[in-house]
Coordinates of C-alpha atoms and ligand atoms in Angstrom, one line a residue:
X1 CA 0.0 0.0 0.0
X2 CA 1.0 3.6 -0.9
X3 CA 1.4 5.5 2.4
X4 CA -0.3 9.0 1.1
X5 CA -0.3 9.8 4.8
X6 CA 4.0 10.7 4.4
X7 CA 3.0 12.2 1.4
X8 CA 0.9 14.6 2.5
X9 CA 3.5 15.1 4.9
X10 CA 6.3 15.9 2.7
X11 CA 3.5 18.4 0.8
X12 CA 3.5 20.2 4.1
X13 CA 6.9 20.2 4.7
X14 CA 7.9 21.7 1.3
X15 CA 4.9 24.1 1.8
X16 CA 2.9 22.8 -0.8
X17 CA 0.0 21.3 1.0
X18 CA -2.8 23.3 -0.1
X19 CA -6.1 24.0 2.5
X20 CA -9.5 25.3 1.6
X21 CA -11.1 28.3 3.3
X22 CA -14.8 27.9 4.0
X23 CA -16.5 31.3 2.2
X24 CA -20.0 32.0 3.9
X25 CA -22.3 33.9 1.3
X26 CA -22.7 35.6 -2.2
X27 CA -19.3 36.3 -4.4
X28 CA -18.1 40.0 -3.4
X29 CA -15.1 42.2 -3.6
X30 CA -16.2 41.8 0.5
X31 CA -15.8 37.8 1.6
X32 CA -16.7 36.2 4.5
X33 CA -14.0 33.1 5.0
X34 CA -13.7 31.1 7.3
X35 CA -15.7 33.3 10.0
X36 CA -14.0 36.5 9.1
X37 CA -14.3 39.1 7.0
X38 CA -11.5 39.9 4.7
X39 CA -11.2 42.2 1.3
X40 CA -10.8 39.9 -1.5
X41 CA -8.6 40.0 -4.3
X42 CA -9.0 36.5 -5.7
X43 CA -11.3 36.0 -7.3
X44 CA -12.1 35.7 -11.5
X45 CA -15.1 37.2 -10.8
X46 CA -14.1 40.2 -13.0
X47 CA -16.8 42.1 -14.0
X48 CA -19.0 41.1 -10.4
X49 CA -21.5 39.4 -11.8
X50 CA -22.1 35.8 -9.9
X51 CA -24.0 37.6 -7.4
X52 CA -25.7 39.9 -9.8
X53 CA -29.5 39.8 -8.9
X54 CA -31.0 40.0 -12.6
X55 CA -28.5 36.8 -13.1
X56 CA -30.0 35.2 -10.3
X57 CA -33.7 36.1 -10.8
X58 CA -32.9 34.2 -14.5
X59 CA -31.7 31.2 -12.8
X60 CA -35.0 30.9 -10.3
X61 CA -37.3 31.6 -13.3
X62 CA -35.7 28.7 -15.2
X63 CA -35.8 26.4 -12.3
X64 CA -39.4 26.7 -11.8
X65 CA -40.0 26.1 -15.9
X66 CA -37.2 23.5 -16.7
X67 CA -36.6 22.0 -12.4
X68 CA -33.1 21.6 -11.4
X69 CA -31.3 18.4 -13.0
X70 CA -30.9 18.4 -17.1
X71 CA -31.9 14.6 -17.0
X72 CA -29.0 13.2 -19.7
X73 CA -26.2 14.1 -21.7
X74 CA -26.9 16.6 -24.2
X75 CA -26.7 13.8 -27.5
X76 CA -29.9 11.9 -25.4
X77 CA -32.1 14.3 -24.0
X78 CA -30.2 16.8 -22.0
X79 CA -30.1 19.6 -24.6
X80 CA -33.3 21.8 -23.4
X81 CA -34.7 24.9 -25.0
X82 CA -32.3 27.0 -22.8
X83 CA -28.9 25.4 -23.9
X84 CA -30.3 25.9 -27.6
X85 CA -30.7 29.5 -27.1
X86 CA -27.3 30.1 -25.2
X87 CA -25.1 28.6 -28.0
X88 CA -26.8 30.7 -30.5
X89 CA -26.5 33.8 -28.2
X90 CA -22.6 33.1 -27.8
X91 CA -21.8 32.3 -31.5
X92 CA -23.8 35.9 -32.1
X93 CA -22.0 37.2 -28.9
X94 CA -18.5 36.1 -30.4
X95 CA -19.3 36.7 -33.9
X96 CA -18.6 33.3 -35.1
X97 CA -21.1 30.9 -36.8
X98 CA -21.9 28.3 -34.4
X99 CA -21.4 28.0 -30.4
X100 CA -21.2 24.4 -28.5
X101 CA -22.3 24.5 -24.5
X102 CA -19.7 22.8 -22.8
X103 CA -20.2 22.0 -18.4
X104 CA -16.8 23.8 -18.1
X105 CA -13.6 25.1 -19.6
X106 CA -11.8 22.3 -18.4
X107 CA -13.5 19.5 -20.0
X108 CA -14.4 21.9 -22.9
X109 CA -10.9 22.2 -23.7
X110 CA -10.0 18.1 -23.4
X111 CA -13.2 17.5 -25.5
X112 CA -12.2 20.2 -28.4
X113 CA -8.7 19.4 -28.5
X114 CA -9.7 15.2 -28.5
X115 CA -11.8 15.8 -30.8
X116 CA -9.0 17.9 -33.2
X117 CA -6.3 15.9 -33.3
X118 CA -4.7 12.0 -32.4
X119 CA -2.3 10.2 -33.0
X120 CA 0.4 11.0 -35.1
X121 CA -0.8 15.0 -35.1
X122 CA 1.4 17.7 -33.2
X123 CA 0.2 20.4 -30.9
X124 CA 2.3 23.3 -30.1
X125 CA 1.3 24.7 -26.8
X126 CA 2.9 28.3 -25.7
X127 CA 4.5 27.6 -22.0
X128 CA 2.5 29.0 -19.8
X129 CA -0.8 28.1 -20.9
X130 CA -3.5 26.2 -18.7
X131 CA -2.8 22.8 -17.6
X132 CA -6.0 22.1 -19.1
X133 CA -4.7 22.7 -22.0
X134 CA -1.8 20.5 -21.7
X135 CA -4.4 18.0 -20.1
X136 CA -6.0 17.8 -23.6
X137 CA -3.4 17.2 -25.7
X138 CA -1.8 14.3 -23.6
X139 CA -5.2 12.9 -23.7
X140 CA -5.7 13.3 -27.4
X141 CA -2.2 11.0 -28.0
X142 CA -1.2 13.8 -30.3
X143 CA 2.8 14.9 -30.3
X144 CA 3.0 17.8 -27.5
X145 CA 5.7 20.8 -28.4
X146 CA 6.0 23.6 -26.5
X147 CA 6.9 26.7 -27.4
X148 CA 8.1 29.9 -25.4
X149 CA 6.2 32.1 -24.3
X150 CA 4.5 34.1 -27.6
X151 CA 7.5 33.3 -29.2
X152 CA 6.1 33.9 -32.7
X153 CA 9.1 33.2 -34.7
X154 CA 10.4 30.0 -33.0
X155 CA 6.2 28.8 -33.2
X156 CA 7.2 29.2 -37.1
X157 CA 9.9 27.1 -37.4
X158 CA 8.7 24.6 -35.9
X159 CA 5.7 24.3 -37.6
X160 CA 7.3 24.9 -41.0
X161 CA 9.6 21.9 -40.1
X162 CA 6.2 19.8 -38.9
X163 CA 5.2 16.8 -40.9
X164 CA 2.1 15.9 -38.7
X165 CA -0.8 15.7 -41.0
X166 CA -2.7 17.7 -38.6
X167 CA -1.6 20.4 -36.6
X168 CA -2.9 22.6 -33.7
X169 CA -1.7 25.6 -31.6
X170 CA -3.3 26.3 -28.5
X171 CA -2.7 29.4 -26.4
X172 CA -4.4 31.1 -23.6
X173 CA -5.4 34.3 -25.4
X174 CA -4.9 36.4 -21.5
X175 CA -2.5 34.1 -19.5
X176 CA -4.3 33.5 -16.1
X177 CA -1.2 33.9 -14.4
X178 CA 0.8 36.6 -16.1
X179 CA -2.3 39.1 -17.1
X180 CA -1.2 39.6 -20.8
X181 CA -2.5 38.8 -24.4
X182 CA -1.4 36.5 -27.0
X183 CA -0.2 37.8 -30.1
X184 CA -4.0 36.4 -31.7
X185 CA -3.4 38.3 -35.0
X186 CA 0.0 37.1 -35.6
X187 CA -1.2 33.6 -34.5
X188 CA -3.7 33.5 -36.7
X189 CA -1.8 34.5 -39.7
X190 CA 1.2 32.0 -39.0
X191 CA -1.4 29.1 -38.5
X192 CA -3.1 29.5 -41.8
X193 CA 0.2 30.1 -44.0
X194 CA 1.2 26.5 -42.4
X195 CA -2.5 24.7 -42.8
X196 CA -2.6 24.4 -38.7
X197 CA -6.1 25.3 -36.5
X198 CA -5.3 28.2 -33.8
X199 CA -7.8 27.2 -30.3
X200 CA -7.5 30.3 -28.2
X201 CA -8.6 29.8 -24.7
X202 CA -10.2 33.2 -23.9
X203 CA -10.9 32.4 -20.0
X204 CA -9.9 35.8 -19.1
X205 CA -10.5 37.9 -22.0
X206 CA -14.4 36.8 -22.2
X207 CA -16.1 40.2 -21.2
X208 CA -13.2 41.7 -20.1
X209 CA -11.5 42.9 -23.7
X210 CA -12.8 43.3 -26.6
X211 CA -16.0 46.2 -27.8
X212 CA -19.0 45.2 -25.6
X213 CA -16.6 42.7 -23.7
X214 CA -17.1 39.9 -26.6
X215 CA -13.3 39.1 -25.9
X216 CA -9.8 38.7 -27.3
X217 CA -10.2 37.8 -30.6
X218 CA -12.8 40.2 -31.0
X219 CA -10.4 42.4 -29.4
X220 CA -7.7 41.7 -31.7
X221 CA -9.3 41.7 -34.8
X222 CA -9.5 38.1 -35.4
X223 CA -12.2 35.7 -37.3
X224 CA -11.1 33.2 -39.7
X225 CA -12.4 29.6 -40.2
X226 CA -9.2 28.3 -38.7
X227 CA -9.4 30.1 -35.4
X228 CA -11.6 28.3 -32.5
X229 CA -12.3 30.0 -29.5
X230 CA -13.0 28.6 -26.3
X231 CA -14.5 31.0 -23.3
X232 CA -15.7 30.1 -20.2
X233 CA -18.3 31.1 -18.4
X234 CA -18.1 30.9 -14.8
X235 CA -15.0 33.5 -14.8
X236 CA -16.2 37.3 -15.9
X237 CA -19.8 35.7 -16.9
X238 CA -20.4 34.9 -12.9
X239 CA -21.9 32.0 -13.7
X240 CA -20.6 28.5 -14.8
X241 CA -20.1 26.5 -17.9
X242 CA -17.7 27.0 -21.0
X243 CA -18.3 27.1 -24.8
X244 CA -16.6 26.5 -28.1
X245 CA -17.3 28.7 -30.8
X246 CA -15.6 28.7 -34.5
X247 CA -16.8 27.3 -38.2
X248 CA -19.9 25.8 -38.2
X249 CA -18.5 22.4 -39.8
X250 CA -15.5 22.5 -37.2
X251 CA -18.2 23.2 -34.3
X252 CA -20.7 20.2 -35.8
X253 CA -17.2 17.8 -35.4
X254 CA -16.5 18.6 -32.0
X255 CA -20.3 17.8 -31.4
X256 CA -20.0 14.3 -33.0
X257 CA -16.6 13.9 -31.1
X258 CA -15.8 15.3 -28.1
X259 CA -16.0 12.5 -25.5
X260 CA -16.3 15.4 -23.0
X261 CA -19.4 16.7 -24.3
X262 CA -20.6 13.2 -24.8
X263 CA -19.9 11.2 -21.8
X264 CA -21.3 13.7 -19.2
X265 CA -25.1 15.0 -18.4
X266 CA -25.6 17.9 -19.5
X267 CA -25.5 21.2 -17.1
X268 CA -28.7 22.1 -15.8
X269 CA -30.7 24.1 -18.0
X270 CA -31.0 26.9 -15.0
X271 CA -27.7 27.8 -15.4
X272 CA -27.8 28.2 -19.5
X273 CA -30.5 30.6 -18.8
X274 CA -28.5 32.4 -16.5
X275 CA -25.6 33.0 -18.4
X276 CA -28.3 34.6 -21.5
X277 CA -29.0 36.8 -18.5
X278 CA -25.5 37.2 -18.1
X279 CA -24.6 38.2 -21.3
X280 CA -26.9 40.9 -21.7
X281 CA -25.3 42.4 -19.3
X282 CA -21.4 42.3 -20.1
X283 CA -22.8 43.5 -23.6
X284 CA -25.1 46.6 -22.2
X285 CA -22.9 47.4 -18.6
X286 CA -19.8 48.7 -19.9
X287 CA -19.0 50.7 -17.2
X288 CA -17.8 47.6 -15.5
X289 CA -15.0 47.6 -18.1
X290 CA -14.3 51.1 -17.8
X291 CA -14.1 50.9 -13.9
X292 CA -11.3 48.2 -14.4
X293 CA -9.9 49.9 -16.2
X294 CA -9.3 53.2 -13.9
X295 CA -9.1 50.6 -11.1
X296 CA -5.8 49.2 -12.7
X297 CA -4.5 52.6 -13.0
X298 CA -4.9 53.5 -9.4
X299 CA -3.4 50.1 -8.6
X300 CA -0.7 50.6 -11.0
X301 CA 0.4 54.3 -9.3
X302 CA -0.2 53.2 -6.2
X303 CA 2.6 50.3 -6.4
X304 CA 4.8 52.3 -8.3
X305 CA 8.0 52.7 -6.2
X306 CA 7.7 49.4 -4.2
X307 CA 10.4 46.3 -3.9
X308 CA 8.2 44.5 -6.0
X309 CA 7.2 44.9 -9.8
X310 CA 3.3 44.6 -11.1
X311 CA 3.5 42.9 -14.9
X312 CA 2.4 44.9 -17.2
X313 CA -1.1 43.3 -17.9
X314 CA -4.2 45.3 -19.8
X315 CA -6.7 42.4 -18.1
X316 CA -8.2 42.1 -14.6
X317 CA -5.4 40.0 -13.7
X318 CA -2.8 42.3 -11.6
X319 CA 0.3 40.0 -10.9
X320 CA 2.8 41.2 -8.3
X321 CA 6.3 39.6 -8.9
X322 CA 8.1 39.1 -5.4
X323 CA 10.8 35.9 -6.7
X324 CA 10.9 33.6 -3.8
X325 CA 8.1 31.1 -2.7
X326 CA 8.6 32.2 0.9
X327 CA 8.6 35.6 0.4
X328 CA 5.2 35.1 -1.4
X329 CA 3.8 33.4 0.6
X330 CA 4.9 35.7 3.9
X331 CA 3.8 38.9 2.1
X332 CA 0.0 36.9 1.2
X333 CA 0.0 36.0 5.1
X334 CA 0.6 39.5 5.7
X335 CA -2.0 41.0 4.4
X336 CA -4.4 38.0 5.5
X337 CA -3.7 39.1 9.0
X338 CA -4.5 42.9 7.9
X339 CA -7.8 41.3 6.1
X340 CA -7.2 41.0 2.4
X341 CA -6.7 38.2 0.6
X342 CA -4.7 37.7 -2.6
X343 CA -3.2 34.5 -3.5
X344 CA 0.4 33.5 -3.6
X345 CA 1.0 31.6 -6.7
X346 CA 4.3 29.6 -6.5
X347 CA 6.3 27.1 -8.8
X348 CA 5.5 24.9 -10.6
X349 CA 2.2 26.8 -11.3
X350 CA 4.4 29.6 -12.5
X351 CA 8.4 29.7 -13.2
X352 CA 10.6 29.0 -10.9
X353 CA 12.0 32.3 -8.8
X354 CA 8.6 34.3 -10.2
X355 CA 6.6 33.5 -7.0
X356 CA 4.1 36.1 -7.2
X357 CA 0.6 37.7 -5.4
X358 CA -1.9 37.4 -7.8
X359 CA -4.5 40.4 -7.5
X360 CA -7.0 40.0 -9.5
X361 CA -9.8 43.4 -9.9
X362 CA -13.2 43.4 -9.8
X363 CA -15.9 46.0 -11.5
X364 CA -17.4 46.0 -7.4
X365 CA -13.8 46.9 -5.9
X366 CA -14.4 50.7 -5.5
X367 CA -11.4 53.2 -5.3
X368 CA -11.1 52.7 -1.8
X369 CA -10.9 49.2 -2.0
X370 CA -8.0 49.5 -4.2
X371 CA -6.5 52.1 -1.8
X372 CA -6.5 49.8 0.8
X373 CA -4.5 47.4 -1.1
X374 CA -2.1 50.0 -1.6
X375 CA -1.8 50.8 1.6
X376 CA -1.4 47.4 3.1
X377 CA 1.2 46.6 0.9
X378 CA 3.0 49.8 1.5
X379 CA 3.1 49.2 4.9
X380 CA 4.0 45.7 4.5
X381 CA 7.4 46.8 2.8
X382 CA 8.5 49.3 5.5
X383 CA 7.5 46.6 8.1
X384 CA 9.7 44.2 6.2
X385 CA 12.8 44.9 4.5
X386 CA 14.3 41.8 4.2
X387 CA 11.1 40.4 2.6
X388 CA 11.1 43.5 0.8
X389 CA 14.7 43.2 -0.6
X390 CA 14.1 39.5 -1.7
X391 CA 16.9 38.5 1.2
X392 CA 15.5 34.8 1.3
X393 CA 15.5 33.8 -2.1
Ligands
PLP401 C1 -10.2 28.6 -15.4 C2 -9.6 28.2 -16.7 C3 -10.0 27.1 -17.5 C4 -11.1 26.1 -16.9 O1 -12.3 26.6 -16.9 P1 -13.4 26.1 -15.9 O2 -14.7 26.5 -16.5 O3 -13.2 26.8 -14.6 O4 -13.3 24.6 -15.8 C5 -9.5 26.9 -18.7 N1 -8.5 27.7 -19.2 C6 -8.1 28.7 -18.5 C7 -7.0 29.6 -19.1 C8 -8.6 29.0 -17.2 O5 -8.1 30.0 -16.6

């Protein structure tokens, strides 16, 4: 017998044992975990919709006409009236022809990329995209080759050298854990001069970027046949749920193929409802964008000066690079015990010596909100120089 019990210890030796606070109540820049009230900057909530009421009041209405459970996978008779109107919602909402309802961007992106490609086909994967992602591809028993990060002209190469008869490249279009944008133009042009399909996971793009929030490749320009976009839906949308979106033959395969869209019942049709509701919004609020916006700014000035260096990032997502994993992790306990929580994020989720407090904004943070950040962490570097000077690298 494995002893998991000295593995778990080891995990918490090196640190790496991970716990779960207990969050009482609605989604909020304002938490309650674990019995305490803290200011959160954690969450992908983005544009602070999963406790919006008119999303809610959607979700109640289509519980009393459709009940709670969706019965069976979508293929039997899981696909209700409300899935049917979300994917044609989202392929209007993105601007491509046809939209598949996926239960959520991580099976989505295993069922797309499955269906895509096999054995004998190559993938090229930047780096630092999701392990979803990467997930997919080693599923799909197609050749994995990674490339660096938005490293165009190496992506080129290799593909020009690639004899797989089909080829992929996948990319986060925002990087969750970085904040910035593929290249999707340049992407898009290299894939068709070498006959390869570009997936772009648009996790954090999706009603962030892009005019009326319809996301990165709307945001960069970007609609070809070749070009599959994948958002999800329980990230900016507030709800839950992920969808593919691309040419209406390419869409129609996944349908027929994707064991992941297959193999599972379908999400109830509550939440398909909610997430119309949802949309509406992120197309008519755009306030909420604008407010990130100015929210990034202020967060931006406010840092400028300290030990540590925000990434440039034009997204929600607001990383802080400190270097060391206990440095990190001391400055995140920090401003825990002064009631804010934003997440260390350590290797191997990101490079090693890139340790990092991942702020993500909200549209509900308010100025002061953002102030307070500031000031905590301002406060947290005179309290601590040596954590402030990187002296435990
Ligand atoms: C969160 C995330 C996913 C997974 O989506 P879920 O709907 O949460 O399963 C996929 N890709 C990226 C880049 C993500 O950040």
């Amino acid at each position: 017998m494995h002893d998991f019990s000295q593995h778990l210890a080891e995990l918490a030796a090196h640190s790496l044992r991970r716990t779960r606070r207990v969050v009482d109540g609605a989604q909020g820049p304002m938490l309650d975990a674990d019995g305490a009230p803290c200011l959160a900057f954690c969450s992908n909530d983005y544009l602070g919709l999963a406790n919006h009421p008119e999303i809610a009041a959607a979700a109640m209405a289509a519980a009393g006409e459709y009940g709670v459970g969706a019965g069976a996978s979508a293929l039997i008779s899981g696909h209700s009236r409300a899935h049917e109107q979300l994917e044609q919602e989202l392929a209007a909402f993105t601007g491509m022809p046809r939209a598949l309802y996926f239960s959520n961007g991580y099976m989505a992106n295993i069922g797309i990329i499955g269906a895509l490609v096999g054995a004998g086909d190559a993938v090229f994967v930047d780096r630092l995209c999701h392990a979803s992602l990467i997930d997919g591809v080693r599923l799909s028993g197609a050749g994995l080759r990674v490339f660096a990060h938005n490293d165009t002209a190496r992506l080129e190469q290799v593909l020009a050298r690639s004899k797989a008869p089909r080829k992929l490249v996948v990319t986060d279009a925002v990087f969750s854990m970085d904040g910035d944008l593929a290249p999707l133009a340049e992407l898009a042009a290299i894939c068709a001069r070498h006959g390869a399909w570009l997936l772009a996971d648009d996790a954090h793009g999706l009603g962030v970027l892009g005019p009326e929030g319809r996301g990165s490749l709307a945001h960069a320009g970007v609609n070809a046949p070749h070009v599959i976009c994948m958002g999800t839906l329980g990230k900016a949308a507030g709800v839950a749920g992920a969808f593919a979106a691309g040419d209406a033959t390419l869409i129609e395969w996944i349908m027929q193929r994707a064991r992941t869209y297959m193999f599972t019942t379908a999400n109830p049709p509550l939440l398909a409802a909610a997430t119309s509701a949802s949309l509406r919004i992120i197309v008519r609020d755009q306030w909420r964008r604008t407010h990130l916006g100015e929210l990034a700014g202020l967060l931006r000035q406010g840092l400028a000066g300290l030990p540590w260096t925000l990434l440039p990032s034009p997204s929600a997502i607001q990383p802080l690079i400190v270097g060391g994993n206990a440095d990190a992790r001391a400055l995140a306990q920090r401003l825990r015990e002064l009631g804010i929580w934003a997440p260390a994020i350590c290797p191997p989720t990101v490079p090693k010596g890139s340790a990092r407090l991942r702020i993500s904004l909200s549209a509900l943070h308010t100025r002061e909100h953002v102030a307070q950040l500031i000031g905590a962490l301002r406060r947290i570097a005179g309290e601590m120089p040596r954590l402030a000077t990187g002296a435990t690298q």
